[in-house]
Short mmCIF file of C-alpha atoms in Angstrom, two decimals:
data_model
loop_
_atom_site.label_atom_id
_atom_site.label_comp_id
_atom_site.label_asym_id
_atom_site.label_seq_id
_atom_site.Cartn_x
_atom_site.Cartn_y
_atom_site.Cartn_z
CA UNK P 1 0.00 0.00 0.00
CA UNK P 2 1.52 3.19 -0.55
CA UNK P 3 2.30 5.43 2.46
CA UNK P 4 1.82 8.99 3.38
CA UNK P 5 3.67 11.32 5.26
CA UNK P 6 2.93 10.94 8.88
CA UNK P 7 1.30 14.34 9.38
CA UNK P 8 -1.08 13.42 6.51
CA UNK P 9 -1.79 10.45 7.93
CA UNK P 10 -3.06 11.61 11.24
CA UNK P 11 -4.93 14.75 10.08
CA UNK P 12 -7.01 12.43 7.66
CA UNK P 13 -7.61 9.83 10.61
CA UNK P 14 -8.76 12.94 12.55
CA UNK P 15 -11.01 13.87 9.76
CA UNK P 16 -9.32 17.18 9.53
CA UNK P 17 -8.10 17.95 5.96
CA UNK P 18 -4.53 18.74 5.26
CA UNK P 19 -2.82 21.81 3.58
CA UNK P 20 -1.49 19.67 0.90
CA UNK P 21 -2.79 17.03 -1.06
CA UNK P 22 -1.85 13.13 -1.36
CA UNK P 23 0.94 11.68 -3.59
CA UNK P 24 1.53 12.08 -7.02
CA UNK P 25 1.31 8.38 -8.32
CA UNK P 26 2.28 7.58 -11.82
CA UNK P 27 1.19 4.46 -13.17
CA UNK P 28 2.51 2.30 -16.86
CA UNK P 29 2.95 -0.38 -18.67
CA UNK P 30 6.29 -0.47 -20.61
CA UNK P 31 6.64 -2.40 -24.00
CA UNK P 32 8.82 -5.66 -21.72
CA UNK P 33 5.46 -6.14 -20.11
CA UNK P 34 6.49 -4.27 -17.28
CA UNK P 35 4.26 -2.42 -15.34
CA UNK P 36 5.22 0.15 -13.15
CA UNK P 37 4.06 2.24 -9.99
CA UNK P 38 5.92 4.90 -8.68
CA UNK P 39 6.05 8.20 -6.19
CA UNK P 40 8.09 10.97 -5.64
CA UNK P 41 7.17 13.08 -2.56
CA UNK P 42 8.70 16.39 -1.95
CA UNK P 43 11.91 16.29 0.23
CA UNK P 44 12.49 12.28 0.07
CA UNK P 45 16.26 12.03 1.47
CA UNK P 46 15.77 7.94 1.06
CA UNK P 47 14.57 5.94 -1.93
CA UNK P 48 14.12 2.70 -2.93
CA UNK P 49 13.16 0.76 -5.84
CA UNK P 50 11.92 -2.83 -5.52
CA UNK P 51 11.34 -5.73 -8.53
CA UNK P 52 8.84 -7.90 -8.11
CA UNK P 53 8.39 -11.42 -9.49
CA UNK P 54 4.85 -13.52 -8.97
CA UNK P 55 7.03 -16.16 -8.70
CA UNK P 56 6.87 -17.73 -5.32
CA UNK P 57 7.24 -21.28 -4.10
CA UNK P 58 3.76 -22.25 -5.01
CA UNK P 59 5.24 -22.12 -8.59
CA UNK P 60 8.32 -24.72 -7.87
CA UNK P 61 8.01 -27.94 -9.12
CA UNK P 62 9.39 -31.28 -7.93
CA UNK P 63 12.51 -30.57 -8.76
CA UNK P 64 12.92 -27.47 -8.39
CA UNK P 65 11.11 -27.43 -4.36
CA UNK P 66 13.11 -25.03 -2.66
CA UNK P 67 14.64 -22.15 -5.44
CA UNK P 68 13.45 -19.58 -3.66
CA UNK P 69 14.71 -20.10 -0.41
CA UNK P 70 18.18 -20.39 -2.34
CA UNK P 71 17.32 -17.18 -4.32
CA UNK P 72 16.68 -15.20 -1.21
CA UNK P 73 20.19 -17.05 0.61
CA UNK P 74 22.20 -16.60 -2.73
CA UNK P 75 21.51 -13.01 -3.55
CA UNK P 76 24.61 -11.54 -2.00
CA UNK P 77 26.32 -13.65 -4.43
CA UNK P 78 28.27 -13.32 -7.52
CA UNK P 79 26.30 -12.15 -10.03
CA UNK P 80 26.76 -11.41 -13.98
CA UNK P 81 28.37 -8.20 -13.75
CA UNK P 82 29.58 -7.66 -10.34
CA UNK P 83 31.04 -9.93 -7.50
CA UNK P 84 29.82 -10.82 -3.85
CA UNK P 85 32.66 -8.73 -2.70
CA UNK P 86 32.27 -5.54 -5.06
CA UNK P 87 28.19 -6.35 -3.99
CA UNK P 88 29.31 -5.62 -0.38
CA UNK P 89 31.90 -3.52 -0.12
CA UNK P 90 30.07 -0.39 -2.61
CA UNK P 91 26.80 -0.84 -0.96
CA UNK P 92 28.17 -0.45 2.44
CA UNK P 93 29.61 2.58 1.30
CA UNK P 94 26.82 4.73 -0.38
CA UNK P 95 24.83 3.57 2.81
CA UNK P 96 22.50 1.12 0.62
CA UNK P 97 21.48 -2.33 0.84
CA UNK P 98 19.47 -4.88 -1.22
CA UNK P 99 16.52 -7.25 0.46
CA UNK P 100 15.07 -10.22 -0.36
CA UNK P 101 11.75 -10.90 0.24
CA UNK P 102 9.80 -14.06 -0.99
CA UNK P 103 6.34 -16.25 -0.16
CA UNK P 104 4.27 -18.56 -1.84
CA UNK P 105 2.98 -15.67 -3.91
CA UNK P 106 6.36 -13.76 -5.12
CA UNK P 107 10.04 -13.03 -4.63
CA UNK P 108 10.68 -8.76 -3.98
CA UNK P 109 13.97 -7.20 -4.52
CA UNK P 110 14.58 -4.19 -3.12
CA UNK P 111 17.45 -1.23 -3.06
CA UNK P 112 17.32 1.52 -0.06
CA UNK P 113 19.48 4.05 -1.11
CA UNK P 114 20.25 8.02 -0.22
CA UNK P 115 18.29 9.64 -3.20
CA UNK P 116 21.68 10.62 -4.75
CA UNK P 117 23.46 7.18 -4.26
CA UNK P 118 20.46 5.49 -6.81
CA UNK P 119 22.72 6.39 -9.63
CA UNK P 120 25.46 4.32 -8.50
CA UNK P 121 24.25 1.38 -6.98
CA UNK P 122 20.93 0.52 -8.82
CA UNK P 123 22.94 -1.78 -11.51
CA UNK P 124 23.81 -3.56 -8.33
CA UNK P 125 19.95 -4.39 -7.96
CA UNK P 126 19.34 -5.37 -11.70
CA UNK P 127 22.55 -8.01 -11.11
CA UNK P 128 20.55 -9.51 -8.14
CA UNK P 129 17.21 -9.37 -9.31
CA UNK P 130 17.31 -9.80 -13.05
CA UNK P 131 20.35 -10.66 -14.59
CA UNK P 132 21.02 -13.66 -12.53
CA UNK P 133 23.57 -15.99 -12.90
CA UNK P 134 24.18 -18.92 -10.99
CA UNK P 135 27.52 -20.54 -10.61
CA UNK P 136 28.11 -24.01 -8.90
CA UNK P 137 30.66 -23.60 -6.43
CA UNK P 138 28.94 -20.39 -4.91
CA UNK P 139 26.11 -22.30 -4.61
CA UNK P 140 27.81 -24.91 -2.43
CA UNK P 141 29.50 -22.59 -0.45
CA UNK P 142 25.80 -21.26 0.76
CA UNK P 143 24.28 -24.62 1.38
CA UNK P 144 25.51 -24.67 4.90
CA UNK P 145 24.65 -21.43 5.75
CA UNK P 146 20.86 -22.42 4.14
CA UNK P 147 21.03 -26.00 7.09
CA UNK P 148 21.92 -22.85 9.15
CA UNK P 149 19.17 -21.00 8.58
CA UNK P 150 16.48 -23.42 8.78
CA UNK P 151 17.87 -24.53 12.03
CA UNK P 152 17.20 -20.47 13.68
CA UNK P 153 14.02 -20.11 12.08
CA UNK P 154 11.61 -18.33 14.48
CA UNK P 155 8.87 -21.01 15.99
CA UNK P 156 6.23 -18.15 15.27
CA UNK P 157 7.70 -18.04 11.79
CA UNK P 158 7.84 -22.32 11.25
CA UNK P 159 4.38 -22.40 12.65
CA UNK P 160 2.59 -20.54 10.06
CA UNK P 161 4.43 -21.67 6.92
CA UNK P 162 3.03 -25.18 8.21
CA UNK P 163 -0.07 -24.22 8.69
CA UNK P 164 -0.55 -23.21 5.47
CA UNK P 165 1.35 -26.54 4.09
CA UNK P 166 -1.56 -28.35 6.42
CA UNK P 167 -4.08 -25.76 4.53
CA UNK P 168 -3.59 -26.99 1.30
CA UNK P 169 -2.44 -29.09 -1.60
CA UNK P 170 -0.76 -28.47 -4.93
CA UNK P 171 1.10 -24.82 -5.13
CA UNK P 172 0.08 -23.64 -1.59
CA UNK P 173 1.05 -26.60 0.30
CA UNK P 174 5.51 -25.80 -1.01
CA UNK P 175 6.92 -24.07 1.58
CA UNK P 176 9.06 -20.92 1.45
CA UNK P 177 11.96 -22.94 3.07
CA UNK P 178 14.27 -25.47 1.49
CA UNK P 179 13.33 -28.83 2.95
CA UNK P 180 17.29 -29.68 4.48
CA UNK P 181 17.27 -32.97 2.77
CA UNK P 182 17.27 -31.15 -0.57
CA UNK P 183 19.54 -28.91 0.12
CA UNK P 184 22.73 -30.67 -1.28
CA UNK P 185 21.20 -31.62 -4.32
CA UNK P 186 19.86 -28.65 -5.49
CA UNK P 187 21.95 -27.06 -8.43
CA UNK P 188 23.12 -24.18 -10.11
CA UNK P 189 20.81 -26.01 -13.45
CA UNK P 190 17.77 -26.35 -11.46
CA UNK P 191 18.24 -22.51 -10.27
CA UNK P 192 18.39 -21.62 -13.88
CA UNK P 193 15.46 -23.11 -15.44
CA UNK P 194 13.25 -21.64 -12.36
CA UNK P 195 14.50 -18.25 -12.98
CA UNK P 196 14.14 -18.80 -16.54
CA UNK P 197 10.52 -20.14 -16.48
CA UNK P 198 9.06 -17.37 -13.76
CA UNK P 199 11.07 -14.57 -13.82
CA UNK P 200 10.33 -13.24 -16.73
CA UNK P 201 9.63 -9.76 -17.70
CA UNK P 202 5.51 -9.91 -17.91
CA UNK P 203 5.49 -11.77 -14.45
CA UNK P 204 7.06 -8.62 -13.03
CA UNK P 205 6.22 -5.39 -11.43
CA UNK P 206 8.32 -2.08 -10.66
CA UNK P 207 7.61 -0.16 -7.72
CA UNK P 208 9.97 3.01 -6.46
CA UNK P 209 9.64 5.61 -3.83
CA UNK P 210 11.56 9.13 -3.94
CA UNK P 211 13.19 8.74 -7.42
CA UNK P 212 11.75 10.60 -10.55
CA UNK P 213 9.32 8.84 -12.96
CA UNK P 214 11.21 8.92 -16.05
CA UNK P 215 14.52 7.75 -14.30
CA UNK P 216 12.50 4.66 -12.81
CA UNK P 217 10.60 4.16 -16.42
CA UNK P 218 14.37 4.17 -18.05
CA UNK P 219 15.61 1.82 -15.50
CA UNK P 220 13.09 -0.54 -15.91
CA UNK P 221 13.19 -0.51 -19.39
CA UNK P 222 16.99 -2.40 -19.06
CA UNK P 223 15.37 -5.03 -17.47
CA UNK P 224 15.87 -7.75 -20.34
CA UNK P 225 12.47 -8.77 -22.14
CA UNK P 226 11.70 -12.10 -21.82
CA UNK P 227 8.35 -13.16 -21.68
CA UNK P 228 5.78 -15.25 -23.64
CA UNK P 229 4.10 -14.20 -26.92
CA UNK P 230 1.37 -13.94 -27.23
CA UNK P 231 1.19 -12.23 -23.53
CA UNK P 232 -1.08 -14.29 -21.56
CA UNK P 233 -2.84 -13.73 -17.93
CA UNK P 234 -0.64 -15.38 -15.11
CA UNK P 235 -1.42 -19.03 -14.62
CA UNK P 236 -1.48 -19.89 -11.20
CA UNK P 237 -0.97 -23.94 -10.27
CA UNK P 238 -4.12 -25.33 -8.49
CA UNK P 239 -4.35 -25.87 -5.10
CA UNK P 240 -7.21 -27.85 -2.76
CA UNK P 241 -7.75 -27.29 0.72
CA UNK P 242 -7.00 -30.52 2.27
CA UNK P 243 -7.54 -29.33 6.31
CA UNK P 244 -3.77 -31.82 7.08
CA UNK P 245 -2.17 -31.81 10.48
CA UNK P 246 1.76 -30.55 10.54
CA UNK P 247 4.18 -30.35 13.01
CA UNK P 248 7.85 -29.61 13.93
CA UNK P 249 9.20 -30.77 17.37
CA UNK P 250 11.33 -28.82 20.05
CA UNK P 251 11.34 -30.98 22.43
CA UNK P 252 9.24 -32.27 26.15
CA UNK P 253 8.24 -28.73 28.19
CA UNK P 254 9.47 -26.23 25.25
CA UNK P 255 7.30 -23.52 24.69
CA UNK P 256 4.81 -24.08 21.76
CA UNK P 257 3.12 -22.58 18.84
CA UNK P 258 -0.09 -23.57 17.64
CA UNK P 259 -1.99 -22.39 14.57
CA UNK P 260 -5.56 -23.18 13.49
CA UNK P 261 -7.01 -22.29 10.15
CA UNK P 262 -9.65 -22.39 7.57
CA UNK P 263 -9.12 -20.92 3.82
CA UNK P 264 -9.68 -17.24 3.11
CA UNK P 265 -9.46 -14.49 0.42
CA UNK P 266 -7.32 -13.81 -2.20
CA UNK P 267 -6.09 -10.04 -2.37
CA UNK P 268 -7.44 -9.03 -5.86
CA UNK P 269 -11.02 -8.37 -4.43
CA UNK P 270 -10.03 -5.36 -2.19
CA UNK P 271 -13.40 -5.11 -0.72
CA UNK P 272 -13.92 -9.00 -0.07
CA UNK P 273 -9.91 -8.25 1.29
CA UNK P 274 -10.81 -5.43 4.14
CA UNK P 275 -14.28 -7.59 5.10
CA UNK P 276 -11.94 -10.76 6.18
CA UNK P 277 -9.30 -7.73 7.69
CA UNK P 278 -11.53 -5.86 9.50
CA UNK P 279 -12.51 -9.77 11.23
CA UNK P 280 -9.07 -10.68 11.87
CA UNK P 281 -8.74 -7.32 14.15
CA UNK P 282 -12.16 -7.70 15.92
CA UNK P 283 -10.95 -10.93 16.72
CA UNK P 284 -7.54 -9.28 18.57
CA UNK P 285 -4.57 -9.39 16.57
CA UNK P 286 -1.93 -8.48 19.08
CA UNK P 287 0.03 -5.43 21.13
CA UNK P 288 -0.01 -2.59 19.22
CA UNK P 289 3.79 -2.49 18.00
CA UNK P 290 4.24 1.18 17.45
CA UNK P 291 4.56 4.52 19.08
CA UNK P 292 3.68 4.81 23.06
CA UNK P 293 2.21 1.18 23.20
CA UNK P 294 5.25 -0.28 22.18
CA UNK P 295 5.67 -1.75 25.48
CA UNK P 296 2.39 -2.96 25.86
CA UNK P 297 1.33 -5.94 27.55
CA UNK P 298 -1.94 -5.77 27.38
CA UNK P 299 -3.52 -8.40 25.02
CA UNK P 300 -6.61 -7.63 22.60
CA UNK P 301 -9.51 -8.89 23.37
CA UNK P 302 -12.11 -10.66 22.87
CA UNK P 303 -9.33 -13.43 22.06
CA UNK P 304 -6.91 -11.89 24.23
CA UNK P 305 -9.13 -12.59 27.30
CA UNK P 306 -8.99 -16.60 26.67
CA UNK P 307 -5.33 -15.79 28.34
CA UNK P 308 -4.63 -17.20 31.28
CA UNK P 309 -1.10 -16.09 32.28
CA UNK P 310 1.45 -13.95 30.75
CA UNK P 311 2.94 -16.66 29.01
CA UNK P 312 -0.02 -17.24 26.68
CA UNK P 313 -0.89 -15.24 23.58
CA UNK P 314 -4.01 -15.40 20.89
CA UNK P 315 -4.30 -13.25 18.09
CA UNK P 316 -5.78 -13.56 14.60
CA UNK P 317 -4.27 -13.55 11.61
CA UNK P 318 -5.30 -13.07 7.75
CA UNK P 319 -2.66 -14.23 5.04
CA UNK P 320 -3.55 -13.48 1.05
CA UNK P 321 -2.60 -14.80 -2.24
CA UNK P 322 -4.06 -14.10 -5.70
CA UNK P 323 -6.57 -16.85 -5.75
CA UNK P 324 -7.25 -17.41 -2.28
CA UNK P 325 -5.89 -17.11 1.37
CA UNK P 326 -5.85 -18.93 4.76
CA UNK P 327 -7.53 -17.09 8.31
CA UNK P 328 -6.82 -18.93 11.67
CA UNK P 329 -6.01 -17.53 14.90
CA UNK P 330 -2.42 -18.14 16.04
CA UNK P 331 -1.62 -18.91 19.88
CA UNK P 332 1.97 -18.97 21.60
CA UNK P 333 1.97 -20.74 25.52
CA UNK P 334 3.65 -23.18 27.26
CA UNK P 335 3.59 -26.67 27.38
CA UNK P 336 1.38 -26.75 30.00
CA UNK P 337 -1.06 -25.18 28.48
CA UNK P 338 -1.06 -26.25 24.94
CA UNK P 339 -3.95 -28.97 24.90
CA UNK P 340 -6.44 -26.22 26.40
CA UNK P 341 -5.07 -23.84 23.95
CA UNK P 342 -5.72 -25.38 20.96
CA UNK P 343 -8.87 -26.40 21.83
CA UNK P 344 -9.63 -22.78 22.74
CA UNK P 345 -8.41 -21.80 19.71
CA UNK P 346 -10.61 -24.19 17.76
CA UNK P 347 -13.48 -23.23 19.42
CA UNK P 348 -13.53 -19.82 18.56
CA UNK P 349 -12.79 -20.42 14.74
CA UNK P 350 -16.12 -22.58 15.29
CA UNK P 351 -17.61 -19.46 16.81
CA UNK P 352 -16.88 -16.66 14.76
CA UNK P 353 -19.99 -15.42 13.01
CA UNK P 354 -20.87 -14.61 16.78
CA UNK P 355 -18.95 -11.66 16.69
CA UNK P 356 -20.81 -8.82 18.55
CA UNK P 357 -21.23 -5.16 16.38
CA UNK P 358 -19.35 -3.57 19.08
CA UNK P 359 -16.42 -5.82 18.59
CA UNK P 360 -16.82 -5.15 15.12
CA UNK P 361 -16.76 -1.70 15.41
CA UNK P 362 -13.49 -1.93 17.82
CA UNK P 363 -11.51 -3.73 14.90
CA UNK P 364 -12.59 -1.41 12.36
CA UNK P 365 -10.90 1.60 14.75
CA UNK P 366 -8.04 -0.47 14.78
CA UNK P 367 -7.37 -0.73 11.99
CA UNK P 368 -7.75 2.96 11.24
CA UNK P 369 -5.36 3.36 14.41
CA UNK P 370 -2.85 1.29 12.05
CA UNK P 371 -3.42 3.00 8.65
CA UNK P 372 -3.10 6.76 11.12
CA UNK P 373 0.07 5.42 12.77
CA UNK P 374 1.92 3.93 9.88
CA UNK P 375 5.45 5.43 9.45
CA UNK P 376 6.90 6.49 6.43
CA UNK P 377 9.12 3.81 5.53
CA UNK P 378 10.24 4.10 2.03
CA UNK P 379 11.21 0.11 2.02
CA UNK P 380 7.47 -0.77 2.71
CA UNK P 381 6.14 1.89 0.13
CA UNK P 382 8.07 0.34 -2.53
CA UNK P 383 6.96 -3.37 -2.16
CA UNK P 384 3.61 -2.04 -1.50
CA UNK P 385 3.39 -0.81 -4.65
CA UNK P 386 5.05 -3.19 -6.62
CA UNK P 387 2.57 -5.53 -5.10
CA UNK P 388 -0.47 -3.51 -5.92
CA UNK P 389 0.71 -3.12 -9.59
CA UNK P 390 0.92 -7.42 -9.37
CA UNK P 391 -2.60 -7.60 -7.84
CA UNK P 392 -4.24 -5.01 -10.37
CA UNK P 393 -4.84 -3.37 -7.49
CA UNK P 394 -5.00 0.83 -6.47
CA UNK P 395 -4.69 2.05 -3.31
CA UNK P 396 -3.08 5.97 -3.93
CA UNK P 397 -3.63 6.96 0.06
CA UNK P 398 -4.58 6.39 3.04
CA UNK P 399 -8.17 8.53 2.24
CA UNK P 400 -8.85 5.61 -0.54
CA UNK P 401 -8.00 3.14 2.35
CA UNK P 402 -10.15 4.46 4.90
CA UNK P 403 -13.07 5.26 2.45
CA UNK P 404 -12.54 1.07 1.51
CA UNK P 405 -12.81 0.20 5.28
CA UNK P 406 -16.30 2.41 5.96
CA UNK P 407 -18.02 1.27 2.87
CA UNK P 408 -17.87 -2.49 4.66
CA UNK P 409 -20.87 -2.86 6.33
CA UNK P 410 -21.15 -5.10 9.19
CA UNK P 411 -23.70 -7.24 7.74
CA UNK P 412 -21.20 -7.84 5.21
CA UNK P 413 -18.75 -8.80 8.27
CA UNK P 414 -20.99 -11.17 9.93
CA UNK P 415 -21.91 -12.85 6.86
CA UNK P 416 -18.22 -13.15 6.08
CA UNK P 417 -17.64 -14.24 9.28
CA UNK P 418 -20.14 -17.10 9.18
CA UNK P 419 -18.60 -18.64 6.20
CA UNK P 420 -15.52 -19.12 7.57
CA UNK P 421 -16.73 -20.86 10.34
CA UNK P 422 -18.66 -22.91 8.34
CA UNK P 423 -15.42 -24.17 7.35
CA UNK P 424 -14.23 -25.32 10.20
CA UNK P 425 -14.39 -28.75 8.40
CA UNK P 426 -11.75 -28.11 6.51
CA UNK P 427 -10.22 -26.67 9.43
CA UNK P 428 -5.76 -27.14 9.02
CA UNK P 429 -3.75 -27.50 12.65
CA UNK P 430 -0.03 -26.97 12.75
CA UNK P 431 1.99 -27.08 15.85
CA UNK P 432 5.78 -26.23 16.80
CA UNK P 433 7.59 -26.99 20.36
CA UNK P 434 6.27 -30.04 22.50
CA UNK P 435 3.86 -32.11 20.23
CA UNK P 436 3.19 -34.08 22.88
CA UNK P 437 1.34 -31.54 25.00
CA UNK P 438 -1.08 -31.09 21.78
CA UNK P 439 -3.92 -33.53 21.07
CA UNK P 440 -2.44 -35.47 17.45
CA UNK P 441 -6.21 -36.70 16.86
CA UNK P 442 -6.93 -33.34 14.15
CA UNK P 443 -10.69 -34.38 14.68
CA UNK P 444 -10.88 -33.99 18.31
CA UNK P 445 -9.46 -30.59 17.84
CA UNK P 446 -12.26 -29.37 15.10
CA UNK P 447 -15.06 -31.10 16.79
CA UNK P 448 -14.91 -28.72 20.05
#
């Protein structure tokens, strides 16, 4: 979504109208198949440009399961034109660095800069993100650091990339992480043909933030044309919800992760998009993470008051692709706990079209707390727009936001909310930390 200055923000949450108006946006499609978004507000000390690919790990096939984990690892290495250690070193120095971003959707590369560094350093990005060019030996020398990685993954992380494995079949169910078995066999060849078959030119978008429009329309114009011809729409692989059972073990007493969760929305209806957003926050979706509550403890109800100690969490979450999505509620508490938990956690899913109006009417303020309170982070702006431009979406401001939000009405919430829990019979479980503490038997925990 792209962002507005923080000032702007506020006054239009307020319903006070600002001295200035929104963000310029200028939107095209280049000749590649490209199509571009970008914004240049007045004063912008930091830019950042970010090429996006639809071509997440839903679109690996059997032997190619795991590419994009490698693609996000590998992207500090060498490249076509320039070297890991020329990568590092001249980045460093102009203050910029590149990210990597994937999910089952789509794979984002993006450049922070100082506005005058872009000049310099954004060939670094089309290395990375375009011309890519795998060679074998580099690739073993990351495959350790990849075992590394999967080994530190965060539990909250694991929990919910199983979840939606447990959620579905065919595309959906690949995760974003290498399995470690496949690690050593994957090959600079296999990296190759994936890169060749997805990340092509009319798979991807161009978002930027802070740079001029004709600068970003040049620059995007050098990234190489490859696509098919005739253009066609994007194809997505099927997938089946399957309501599976997944789990990763830490061990007897470790703190555990449990997610429950019923398919969702895809993101290119906005409207059907804010109805399932606006249930995930009257549901509780957390501590507010920014500005004075920072340090806040307190947990949202109504699932926060299921809590019974300080060590257990509940909050809701909403997670969309272009076809479809997956809505559960997500609960972190010790082993102790965990059987009680999940069937707490259950039971609410079961529950949901009871939602009150004035819980209803709490979630949508919260979320309008969110869009009011959202900094100006020119990383976020970039891949928000990028992403837009790959959902055929528009979303200029935070005005068109909160206009989106009101014209959901809650009879359009509750019905929304009663057909997800009449799902609850497809409903996935996934689990990290002590298994054992968790009831295995899936249909015990949907039949609370």
């Amino acid at each position: 979504m792209a962002a507005m200055h923080p000032r702007r923000q506020v006054l239009g949450a307020c319903g006070i109208k600002p001295d200035y108006g929104p963000l310029e946006i200028h939107r095209c499609t280049l000749k590649n198949g490209i199509h571009l978004v970008s914004t240049k507000p007045d004063g912008a000390r930091m830019a950042a440009c970010t090429i996006l690919y639809q071509s997440g790990s839903r679109f690996e096939y059997d032997d190619q399961l795991g590419a994009t984990h490698f693609l996000r690892t590998c992207s500090s290495a060498a490249g076509c034109a320039y070297s890991a250690f020329s990568k590092t070193r001249v980045l460093q120095q102009l203050g910029s660095y590149i990210t990597v971003n994937s999910d089952r959707q789509s794979i984002a590369f993006t450049l922070r800069c100082p506005n005058p560094a872009f000049h310099d350093v954004k060939y670094y990005l089309l290395d990375i993100a375009s011309r890519t060019c795998f060679i074998q030996h580099e690739i073993d020398l990351y495959k350790p650091q990849l075992k590394r990685d999967l080994q530190t993954v965060h539990p909250e992380v694991l929990v919910l990339d199983l979840v939606q494995k447990a959620c579905w079949g065919g595309g959906l169910n690949n995760s974003v992480f290498c399995e470690e078995e496949r690690i050593d066999s994957m090959s600079s060849t296999d990296l190759d043909v994936f890169s060749a078959l997805h990340m092509r030119s009319d798979t991807c978008t161009v978002g930027s933030y802070g740079l001029p429009h004709d600068e970003v329309m040049a620059y995007a114009e050098m990234i190489e044309d490859k696509r098919d011809l005739p253009a066609k729409p994007r194809c997505y692989p099927p997938s089946f919800a399957r309501g599976g059972f997944e789990y990763h073990d830490l061990g007897p007493d470790s703190d555990t992760w449990i997610a429950v969760a019923v398919p969702g929305c895809g993101n290119t209806d906005l409207h059907c998009l804010m109805t399932h957003n606006i249930i995930a926050s009257a549901c509780g979706t957390g501590n507010n993470s920014r500005g004075q509550h920072a340090e806040d403890r307190v947990p949202q109800p109504p699932l926060g008051g299921f809590a019974t100690d300080l060590y257990t969490k509940f909050r809701a979450f909403n997670i969309s692709y272009a076809d479809t999505g997956v809505f559960g509620i997500l609960v972190k508490t010790r082993s102790c706990n965990a059987a009680s938990a999940a069937l707490i956690a259950a039971s609410f899913l079961k529950k949901l079209g009871q939602l009150t109006p004035d819980q209803i009417c709490v979630g949508r303020q919260r979320i309008k707390l969110d869009i009011a309170l959202q900094e100006e982070d020119c990383v976020s702006v970039s891949e928000g727009m990028a992403l837009q431009a790959a959902c055929c979406a528009r979303l200029d401001n935070a005005y068109q936001t909160l206009s989106l939000l009101n014209n959901v009405t809650d009879q359009e919430v509750c019905a929304t909310a009663n057909c997800l829990a009449s799902k609850c019979n497809k409903m996935a479980v996934a689990i990290v930390g002590d298994v054992q503490a968790v009831p295995h038997d899936r249909e015990l925990l949907c039949a609370c």
